[in-house]
Short mmCIF file of C-alpha atoms and ligand atoms in Angstrom, two decimals:
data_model
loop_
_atom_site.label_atom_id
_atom_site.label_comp_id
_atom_site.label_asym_id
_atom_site.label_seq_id
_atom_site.Cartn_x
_atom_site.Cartn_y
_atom_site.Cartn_z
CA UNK A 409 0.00 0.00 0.00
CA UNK A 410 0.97 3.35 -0.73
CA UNK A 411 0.29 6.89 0.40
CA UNK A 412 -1.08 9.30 -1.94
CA UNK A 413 -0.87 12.22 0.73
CA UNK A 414 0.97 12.55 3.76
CA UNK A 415 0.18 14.30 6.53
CA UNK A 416 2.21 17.47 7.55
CA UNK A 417 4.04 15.96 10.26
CA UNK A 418 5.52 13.32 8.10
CA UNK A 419 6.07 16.14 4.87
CA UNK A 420 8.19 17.91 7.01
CA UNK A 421 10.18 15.47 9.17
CA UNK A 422 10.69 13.65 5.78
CA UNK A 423 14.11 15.41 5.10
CA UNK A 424 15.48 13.32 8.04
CA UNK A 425 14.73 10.24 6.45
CA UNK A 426 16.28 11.12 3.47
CA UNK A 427 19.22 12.38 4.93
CA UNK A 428 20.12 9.24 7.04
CA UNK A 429 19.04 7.15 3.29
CA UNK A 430 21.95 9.21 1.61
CA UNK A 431 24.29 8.25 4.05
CA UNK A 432 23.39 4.54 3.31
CA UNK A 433 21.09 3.22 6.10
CA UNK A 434 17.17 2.92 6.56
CA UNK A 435 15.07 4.82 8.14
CA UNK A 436 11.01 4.53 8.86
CA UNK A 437 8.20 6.44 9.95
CA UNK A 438 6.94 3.42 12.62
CA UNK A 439 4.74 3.08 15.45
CA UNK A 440 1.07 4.68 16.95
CA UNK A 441 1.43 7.84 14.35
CA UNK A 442 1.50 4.90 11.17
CA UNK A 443 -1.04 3.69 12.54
CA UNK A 444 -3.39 6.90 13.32
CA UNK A 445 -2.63 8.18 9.73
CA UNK A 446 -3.95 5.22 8.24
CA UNK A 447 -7.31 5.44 10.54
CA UNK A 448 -7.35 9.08 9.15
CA UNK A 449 -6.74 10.39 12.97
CA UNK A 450 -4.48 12.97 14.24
CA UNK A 451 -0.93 12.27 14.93
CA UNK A 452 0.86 13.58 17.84
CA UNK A 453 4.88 12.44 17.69
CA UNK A 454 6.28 11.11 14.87
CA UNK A 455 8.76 8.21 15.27
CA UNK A 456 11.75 7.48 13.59
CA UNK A 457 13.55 3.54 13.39
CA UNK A 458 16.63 3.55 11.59
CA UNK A 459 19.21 0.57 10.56
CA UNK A 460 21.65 3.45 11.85
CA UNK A 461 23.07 3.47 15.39
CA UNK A 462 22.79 6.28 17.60
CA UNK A 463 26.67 7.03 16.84
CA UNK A 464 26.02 7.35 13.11
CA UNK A 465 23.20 9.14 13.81
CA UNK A 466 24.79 11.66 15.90
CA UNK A 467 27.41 11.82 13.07
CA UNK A 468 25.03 13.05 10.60
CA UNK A 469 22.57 15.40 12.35
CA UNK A 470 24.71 18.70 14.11
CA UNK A 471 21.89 19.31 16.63
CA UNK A 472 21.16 16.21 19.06
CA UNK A 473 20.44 15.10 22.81
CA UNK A 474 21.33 11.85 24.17
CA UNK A 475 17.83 11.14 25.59
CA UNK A 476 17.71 7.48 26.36
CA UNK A 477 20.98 5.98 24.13
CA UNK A 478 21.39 3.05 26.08
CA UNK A 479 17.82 2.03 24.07
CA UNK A 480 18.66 3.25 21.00
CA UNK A 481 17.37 6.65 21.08
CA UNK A 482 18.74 9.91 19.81
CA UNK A 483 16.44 13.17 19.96
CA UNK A 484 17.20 14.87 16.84
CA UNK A 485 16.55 18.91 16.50
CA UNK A 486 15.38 19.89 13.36
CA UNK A 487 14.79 23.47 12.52
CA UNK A 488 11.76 23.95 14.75
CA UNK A 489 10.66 20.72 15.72
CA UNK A 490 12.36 17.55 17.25
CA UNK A 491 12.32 13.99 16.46
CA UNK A 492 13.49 10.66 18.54
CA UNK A 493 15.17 8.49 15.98
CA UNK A 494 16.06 4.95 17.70
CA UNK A 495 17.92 2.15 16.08
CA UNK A 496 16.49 -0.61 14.94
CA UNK A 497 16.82 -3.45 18.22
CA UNK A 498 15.51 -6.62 19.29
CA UNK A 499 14.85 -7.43 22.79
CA UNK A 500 15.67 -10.45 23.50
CA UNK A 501 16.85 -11.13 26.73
CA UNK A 502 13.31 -10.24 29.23
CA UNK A 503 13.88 -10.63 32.62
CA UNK A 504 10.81 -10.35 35.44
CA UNK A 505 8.30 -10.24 32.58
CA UNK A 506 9.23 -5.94 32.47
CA UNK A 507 10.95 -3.83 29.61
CA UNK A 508 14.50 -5.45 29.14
CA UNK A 509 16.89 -3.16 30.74
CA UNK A 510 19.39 -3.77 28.05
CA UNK A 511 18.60 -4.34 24.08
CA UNK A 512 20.57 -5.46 21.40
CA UNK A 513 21.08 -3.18 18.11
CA UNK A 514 20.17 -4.52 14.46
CA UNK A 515 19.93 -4.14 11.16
CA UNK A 516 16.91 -5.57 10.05
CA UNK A 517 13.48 -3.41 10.26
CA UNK A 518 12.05 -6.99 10.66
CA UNK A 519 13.46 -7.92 13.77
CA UNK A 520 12.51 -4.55 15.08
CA UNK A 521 8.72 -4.73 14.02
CA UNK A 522 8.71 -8.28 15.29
CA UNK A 523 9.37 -6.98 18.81
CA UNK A 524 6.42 -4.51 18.83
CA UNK A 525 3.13 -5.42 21.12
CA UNK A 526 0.13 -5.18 18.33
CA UNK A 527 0.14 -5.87 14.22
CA UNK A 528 -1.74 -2.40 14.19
CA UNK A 529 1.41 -0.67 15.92
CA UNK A 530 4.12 -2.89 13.64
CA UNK A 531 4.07 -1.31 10.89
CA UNK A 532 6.53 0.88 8.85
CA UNK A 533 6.20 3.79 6.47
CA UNK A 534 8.60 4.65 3.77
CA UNK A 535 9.43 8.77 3.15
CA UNK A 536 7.83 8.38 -0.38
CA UNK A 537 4.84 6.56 1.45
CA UNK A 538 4.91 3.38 0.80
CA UNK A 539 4.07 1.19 4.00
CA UNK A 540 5.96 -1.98 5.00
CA UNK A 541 3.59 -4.37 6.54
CA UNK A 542 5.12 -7.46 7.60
CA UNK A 543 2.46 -8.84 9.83
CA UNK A 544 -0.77 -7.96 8.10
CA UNK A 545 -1.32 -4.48 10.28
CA UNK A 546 -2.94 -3.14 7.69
CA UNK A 547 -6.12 -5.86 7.79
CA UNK A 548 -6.27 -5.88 11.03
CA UNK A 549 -6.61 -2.37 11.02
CA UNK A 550 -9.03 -2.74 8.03
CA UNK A 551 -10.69 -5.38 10.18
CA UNK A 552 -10.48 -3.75 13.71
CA UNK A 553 -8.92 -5.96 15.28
CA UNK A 554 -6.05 -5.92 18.09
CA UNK A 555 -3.75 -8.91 17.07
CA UNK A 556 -0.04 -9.77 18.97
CA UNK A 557 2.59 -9.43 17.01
CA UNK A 558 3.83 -13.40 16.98
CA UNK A 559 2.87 -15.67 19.92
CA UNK A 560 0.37 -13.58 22.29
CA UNK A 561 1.53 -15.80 24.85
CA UNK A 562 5.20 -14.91 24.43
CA UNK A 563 4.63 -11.21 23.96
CA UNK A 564 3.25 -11.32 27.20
CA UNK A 565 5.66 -13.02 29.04
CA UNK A 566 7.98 -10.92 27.82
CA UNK A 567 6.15 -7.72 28.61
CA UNK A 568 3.02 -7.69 30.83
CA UNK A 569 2.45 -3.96 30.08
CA UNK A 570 1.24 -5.14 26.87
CA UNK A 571 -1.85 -6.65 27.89
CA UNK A 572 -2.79 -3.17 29.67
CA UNK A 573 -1.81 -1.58 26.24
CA UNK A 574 -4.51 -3.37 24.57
CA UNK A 575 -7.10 -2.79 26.76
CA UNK A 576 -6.36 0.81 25.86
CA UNK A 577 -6.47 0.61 22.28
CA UNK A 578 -9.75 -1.40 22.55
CA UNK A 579 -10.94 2.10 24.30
CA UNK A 580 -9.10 4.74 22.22
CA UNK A 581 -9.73 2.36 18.77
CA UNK A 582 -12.89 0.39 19.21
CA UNK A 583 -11.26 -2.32 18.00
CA UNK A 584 -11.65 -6.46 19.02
CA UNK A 585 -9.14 -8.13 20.69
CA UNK A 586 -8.32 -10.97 18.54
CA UNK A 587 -9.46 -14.39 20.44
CA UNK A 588 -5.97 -16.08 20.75
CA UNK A 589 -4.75 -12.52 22.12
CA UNK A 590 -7.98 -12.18 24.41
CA UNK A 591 -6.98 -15.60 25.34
CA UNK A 592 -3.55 -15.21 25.99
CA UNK A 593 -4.39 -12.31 28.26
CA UNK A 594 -6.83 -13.75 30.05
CA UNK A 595 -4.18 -16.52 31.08
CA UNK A 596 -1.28 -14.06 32.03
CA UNK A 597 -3.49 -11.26 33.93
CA UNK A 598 -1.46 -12.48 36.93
CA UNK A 599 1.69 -11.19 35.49
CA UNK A 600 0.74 -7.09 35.76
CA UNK A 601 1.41 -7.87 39.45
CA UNK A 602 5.15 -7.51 38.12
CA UNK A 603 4.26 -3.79 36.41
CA UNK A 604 5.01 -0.76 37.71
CA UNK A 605 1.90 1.37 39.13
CA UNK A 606 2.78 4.29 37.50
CA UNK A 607 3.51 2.82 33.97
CA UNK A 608 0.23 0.58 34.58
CA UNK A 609 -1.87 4.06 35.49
CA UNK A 610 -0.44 5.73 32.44
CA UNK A 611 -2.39 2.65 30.22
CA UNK A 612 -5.35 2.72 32.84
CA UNK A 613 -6.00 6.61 32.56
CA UNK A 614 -6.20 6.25 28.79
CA UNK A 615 -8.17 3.39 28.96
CA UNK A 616 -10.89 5.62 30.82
CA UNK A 617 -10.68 8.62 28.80
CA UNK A 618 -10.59 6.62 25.08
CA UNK A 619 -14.03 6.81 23.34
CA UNK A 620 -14.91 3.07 23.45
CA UNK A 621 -14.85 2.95 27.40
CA UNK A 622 -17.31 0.81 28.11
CA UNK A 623 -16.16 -1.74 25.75
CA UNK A 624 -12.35 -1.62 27.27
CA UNK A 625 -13.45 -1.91 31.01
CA UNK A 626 -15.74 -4.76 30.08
CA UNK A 627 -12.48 -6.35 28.20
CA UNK A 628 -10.59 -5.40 31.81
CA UNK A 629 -12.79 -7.25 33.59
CA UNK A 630 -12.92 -10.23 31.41
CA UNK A 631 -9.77 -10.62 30.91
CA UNK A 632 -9.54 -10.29 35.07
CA UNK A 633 -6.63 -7.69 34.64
CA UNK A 634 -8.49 -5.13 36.92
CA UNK A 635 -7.69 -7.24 39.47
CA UNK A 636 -3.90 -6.06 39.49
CA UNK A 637 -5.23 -2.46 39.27
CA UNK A 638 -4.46 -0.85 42.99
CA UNK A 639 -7.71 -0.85 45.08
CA UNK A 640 -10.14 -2.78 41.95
CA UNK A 641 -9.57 -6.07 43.16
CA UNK A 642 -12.76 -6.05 44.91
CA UNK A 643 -14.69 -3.87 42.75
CA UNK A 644 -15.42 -5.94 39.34
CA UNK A 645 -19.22 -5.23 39.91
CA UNK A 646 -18.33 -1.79 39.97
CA UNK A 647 -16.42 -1.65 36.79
CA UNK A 648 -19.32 -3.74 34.61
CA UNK A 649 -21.87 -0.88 36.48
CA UNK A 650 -19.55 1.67 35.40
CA UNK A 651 -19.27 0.33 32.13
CA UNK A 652 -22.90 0.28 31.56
CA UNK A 653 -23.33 4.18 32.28
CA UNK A 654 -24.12 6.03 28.99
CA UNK A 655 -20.86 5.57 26.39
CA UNK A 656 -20.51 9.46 26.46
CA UNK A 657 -16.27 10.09 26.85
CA UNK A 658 -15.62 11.80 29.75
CA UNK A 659 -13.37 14.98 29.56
CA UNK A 660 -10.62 14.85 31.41
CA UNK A 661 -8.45 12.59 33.93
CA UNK A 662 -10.37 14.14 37.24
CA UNK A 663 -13.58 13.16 36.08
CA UNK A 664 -12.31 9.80 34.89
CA UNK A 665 -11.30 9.07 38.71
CA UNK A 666 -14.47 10.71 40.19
CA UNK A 667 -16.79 8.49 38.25
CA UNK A 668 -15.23 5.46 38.64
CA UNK A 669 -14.87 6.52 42.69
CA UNK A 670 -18.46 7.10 42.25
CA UNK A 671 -19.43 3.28 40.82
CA UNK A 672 -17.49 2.22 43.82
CA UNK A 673 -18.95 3.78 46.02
CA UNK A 674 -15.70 5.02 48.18
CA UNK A 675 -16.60 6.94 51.06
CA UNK A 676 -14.79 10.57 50.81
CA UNK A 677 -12.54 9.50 53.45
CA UNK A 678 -11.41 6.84 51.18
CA UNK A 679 -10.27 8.84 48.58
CA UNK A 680 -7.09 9.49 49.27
CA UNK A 681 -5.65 6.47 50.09
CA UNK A 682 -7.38 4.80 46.95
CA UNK A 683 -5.52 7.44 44.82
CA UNK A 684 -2.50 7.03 46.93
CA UNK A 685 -1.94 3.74 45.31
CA UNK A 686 -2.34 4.57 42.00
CA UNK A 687 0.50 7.28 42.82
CA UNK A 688 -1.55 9.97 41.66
CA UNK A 689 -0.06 13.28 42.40
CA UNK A 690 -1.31 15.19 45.36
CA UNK A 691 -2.80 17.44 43.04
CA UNK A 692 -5.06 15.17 41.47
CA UNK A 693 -6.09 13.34 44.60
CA UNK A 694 -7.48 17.09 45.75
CA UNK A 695 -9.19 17.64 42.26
CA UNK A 696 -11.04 14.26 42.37
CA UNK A 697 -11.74 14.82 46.64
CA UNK A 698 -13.46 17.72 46.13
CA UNK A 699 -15.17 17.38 42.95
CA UNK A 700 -16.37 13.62 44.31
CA UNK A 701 -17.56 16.06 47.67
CA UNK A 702 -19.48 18.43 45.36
CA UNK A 703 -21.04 15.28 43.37
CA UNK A 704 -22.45 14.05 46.50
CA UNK A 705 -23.59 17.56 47.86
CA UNK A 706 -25.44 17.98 44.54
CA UNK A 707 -27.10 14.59 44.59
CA UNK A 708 -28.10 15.58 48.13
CA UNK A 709 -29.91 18.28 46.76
CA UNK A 710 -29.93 21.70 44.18
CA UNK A 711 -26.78 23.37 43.78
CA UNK A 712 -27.08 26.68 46.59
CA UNK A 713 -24.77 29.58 46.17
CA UNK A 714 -22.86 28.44 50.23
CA UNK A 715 -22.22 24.92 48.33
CA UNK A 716 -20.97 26.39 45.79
CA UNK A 717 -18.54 29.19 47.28
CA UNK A 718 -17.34 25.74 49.47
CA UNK A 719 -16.43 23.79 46.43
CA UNK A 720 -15.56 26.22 43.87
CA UNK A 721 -15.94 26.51 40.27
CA UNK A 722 -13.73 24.05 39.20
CA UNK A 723 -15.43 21.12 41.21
CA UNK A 724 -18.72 22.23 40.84
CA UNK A 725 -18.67 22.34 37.19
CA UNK A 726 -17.06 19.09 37.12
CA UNK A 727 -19.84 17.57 38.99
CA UNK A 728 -22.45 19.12 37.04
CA UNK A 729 -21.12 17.77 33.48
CA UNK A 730 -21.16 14.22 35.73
CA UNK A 731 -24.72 14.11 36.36
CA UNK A 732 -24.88 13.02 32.58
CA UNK A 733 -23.80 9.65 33.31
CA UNK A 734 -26.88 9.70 35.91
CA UNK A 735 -28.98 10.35 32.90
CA UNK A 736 -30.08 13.67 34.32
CA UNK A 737 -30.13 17.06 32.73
CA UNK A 738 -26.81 19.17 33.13
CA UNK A 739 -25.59 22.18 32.49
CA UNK A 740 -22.00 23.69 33.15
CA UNK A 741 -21.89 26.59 31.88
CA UNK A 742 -25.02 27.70 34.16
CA UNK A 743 -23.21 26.79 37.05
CA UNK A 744 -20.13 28.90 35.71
CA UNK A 745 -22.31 31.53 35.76
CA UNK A 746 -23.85 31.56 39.12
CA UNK A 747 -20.53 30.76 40.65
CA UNK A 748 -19.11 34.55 38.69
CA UNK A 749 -22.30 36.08 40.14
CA UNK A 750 -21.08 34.97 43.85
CA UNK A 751 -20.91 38.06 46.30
CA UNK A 752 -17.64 36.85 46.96
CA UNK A 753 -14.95 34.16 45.85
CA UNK A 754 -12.91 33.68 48.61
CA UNK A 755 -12.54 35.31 52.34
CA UNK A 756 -10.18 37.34 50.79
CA UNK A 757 -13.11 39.52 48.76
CA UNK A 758 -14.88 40.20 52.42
CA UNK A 759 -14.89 43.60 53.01
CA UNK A 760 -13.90 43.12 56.61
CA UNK A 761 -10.83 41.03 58.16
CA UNK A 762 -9.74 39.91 61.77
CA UNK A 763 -7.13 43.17 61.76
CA UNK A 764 -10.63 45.16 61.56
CA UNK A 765 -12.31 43.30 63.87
CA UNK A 766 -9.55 43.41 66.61
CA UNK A 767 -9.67 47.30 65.83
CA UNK A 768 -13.42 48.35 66.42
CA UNK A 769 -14.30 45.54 69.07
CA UNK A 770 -13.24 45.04 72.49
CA UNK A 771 -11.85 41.93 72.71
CA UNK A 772 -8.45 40.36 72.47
CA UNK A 773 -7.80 37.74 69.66
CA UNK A 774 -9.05 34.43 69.85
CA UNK A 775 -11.60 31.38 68.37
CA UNK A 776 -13.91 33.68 68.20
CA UNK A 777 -12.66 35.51 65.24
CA UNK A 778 -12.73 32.93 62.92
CA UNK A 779 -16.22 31.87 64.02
CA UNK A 780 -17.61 35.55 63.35
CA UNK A 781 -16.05 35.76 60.26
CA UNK A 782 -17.14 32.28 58.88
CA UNK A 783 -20.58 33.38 60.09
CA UNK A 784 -20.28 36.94 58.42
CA UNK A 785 -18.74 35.07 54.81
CA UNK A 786 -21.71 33.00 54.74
CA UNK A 787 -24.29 35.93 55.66
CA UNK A 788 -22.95 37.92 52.44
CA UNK A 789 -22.84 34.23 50.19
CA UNK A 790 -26.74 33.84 50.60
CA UNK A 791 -27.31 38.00 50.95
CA UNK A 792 -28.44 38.31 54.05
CA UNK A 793 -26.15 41.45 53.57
CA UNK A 794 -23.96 43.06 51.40
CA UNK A 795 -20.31 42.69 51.57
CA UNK A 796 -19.74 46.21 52.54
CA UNK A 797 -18.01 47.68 55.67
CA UNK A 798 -20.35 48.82 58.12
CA UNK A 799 -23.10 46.27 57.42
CA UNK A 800 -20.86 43.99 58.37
CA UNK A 801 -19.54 45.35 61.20
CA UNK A 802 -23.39 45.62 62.29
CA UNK A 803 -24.12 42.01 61.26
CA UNK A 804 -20.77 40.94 63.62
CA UNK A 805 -21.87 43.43 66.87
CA UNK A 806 -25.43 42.11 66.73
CA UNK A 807 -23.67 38.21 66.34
CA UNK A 808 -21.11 38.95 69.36
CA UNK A 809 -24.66 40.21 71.56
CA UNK A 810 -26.80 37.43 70.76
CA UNK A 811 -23.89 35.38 71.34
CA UNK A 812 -23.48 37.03 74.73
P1 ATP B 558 0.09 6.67 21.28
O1 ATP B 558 -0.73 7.11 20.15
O2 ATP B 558 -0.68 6.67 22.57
O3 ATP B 558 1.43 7.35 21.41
P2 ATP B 558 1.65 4.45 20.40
O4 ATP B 558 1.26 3.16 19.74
O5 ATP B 558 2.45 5.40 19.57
O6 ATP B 558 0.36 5.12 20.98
P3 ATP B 558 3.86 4.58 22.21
O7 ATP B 558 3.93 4.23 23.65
O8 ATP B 558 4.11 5.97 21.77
O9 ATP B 558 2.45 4.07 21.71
O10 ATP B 558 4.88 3.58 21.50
C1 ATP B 558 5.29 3.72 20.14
C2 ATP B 558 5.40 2.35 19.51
O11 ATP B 558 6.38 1.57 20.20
C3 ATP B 558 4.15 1.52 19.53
O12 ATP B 558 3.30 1.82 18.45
C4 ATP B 558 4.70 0.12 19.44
O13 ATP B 558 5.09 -0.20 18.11
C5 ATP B 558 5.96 0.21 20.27
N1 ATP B 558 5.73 -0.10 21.70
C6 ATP B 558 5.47 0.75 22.71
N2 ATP B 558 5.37 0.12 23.89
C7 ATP B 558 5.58 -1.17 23.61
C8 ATP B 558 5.63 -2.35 24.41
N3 ATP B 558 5.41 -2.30 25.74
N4 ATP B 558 5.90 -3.52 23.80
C9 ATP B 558 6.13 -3.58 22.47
N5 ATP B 558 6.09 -2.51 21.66
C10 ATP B 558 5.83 -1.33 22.22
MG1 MG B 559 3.24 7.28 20.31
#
């Protein structure tokens, strides 16, 4: 097969590949951004494979950066934009069913595609656009399917990350995982135990946020992979509810987390620590706390204006969009706009502070300061009165008396 028209990104890194020709070695466009062309998606980074090693490499091209050499790869800069170029490599020797810490350096573009996870992501495209399919990507891709490269078995063993990897692509592609490969996963779910969190979260975050969602978390569950996912072990139930919610892709990774949170069930208090173990950054685990808080408040009952000065826009928004999945009308950008028409946003925008308090009323610094002015932020949130000066100072005296 052979490109008529190639995208942009290839036009222009296309110089590259002719250069390192010239100097007598291959070179390919390869991986996800072969792939994406040929579905007619977007590409986002275009990778290079070359029969050249990263010394001849760095011979040819003036402008480089040793990125990660001991693999293979070279980061090339090239007038604005830059590219990673790795050598062609096999990895052979696995070790602990993770990413070979060392790889061996070839020649052959076939022993390089024959190490890659999926048919789909194992092919190669020439400069002039001609693609080099040596494991029929290119009808599995016609046929949407998700096919090992080789023995699924194998591949696995060799790299349990893999079978995480194809759970995404089910989501981001809507493809079928071939039945050997389903199979094959199936058998070696036990091996993610070996995989990092982090580079298992990576695959897991992508999974929620592809378009074909419910489809891939189905496939996780099948496949019994979720139960090496930190804190899903006991929540399969949960994932098949969630994956039954309507097939609408959620935005972003915070709501990802809060509606999954949500099938589970997790009390607030459980947030954290759930997140903890997926390593999620600190903050994340606030974004998904608080939004997951304002969820619950607005199930609980109509947005107010006090709920939503506590939560703020961010969170409050976020929970709106989510009440889509409960099949209920939503709308974000009203709640945008009532949070903007808020008296105030923070304590900050009260027209008094504790400085003027200590000034005009007799009595030395304590609790009580706080307490008046959390009572005096929420009077001017729900207008009671307006957040000027001397009502407030009235609205605190008459507090302090009835307080006696
Ligand atoms: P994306 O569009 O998300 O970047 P991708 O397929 O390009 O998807 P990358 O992680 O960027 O995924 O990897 C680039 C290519 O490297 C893949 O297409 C695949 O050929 C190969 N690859 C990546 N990870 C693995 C792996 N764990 N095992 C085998 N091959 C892999
Ligand atoms: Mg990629």
């Amino acid at each position: 097969m052979k490109l008529t028209k190639l995208p942009k990104e290839f036009a222009e890194a296309a110089p590259l590949l002719k250069k390192i020709e010239a100097a007598g070695y291959e070179a390919y466009f390869v991986g996800g951004s072969v792939r994406d062309t040929i579905l007619g998606q977007p590409i986002h980074d275009v990778d290079i494979a070359t029969s050249a090693f990263p010394a001849e490499i760095k011979a040819l091209f003036p402008r480089t950066i040793d990125i990660g050499i001991e693999h293979g790869t070279v980061l090339v800069l090239w007038e604005q934009a830059q590219y990673e170029i790795t050598t062609f490599r096999t990895e052979a020797a696995y070790q602990d069913y993770r990413r070979p810490d060392k790889v061996d350096f070839v020649r052959s573009l076939k022993e390089d595609l024959k190490r890659r996870d999926f048919t789909i992501n194992a092919l190669a495209l020439q400069e002039d656009g001609v693609i080099i399919d040596l494991f029929d990507g290119l009808a599995d891709i016609d046929n949407q399917i998700l096919r090992a490269v080789g023995h699924p078995q194998e591949r696995f063993h060799e790299d349990a990350l893999r079978m995480m990897r194809g759970l995404r692509f089910v989501s981001q592609l809507g493809f079928v995982l071939e039945t050997e490969t389903l199979a094959a996963i199936h058998a070696n779910h036990a091996l993610l135990g070996k995989i990092s969190v982090e580079r298992i979260m990576i695959e897991f975050v992508k999974l929620l946020l592809g378009n074909h969602r419910n489809q891939a978390l189905r496939a996780l569950v099948e496949t019994e992979c979720y139960i090496y996912c930190p804190g899903l072990r006991e929540y399969g139930e949960a994932l098949l509810r969630m994956a039954d919610l309507p097939a609408i892709p959620l935005e972003n990774e915070t709501a990802a987390w809060v509606l999954l949170i949500d099938q589970m069930g997790l009390a607030p208090e459980a947030v954290r620590s759930f997140l903890k173990a997926w390593k999620c950054s600190n903050d994340c685990i606030r974004q998904v706390h608080t939004a997951y808080q304002a969820l619950l408040a607005r199930r609980n009952g109509e947005w107010n204006d006090l709920v939503l000065y506590q939560f703020g826009l961010e969170a409050t928004c976020l929970a709106e969009g989510l009440l889509r999945y409960d099949n209920q009308p939503n709308d974000p950008a009203k709640i945008s706009q009532r949070y903007q028409q808020l008296p105030i946003h923070s304590l900050k925008e009260l027209a008094i502070n504790g400085r003027d308090l200590l000034q005009t009323i007799d009595r030395s610094s304590g609790p009580w300061l706080k307490e008046v002015l959390t009572a005096a932020e929420a009077a001017v949130i729900t207008r009671k009165i307006p957040n000027e000066k001397e009502a407030l100072l009235a609205f605190v005296q008459a507090y302090l008396a009835k307080e006696g």
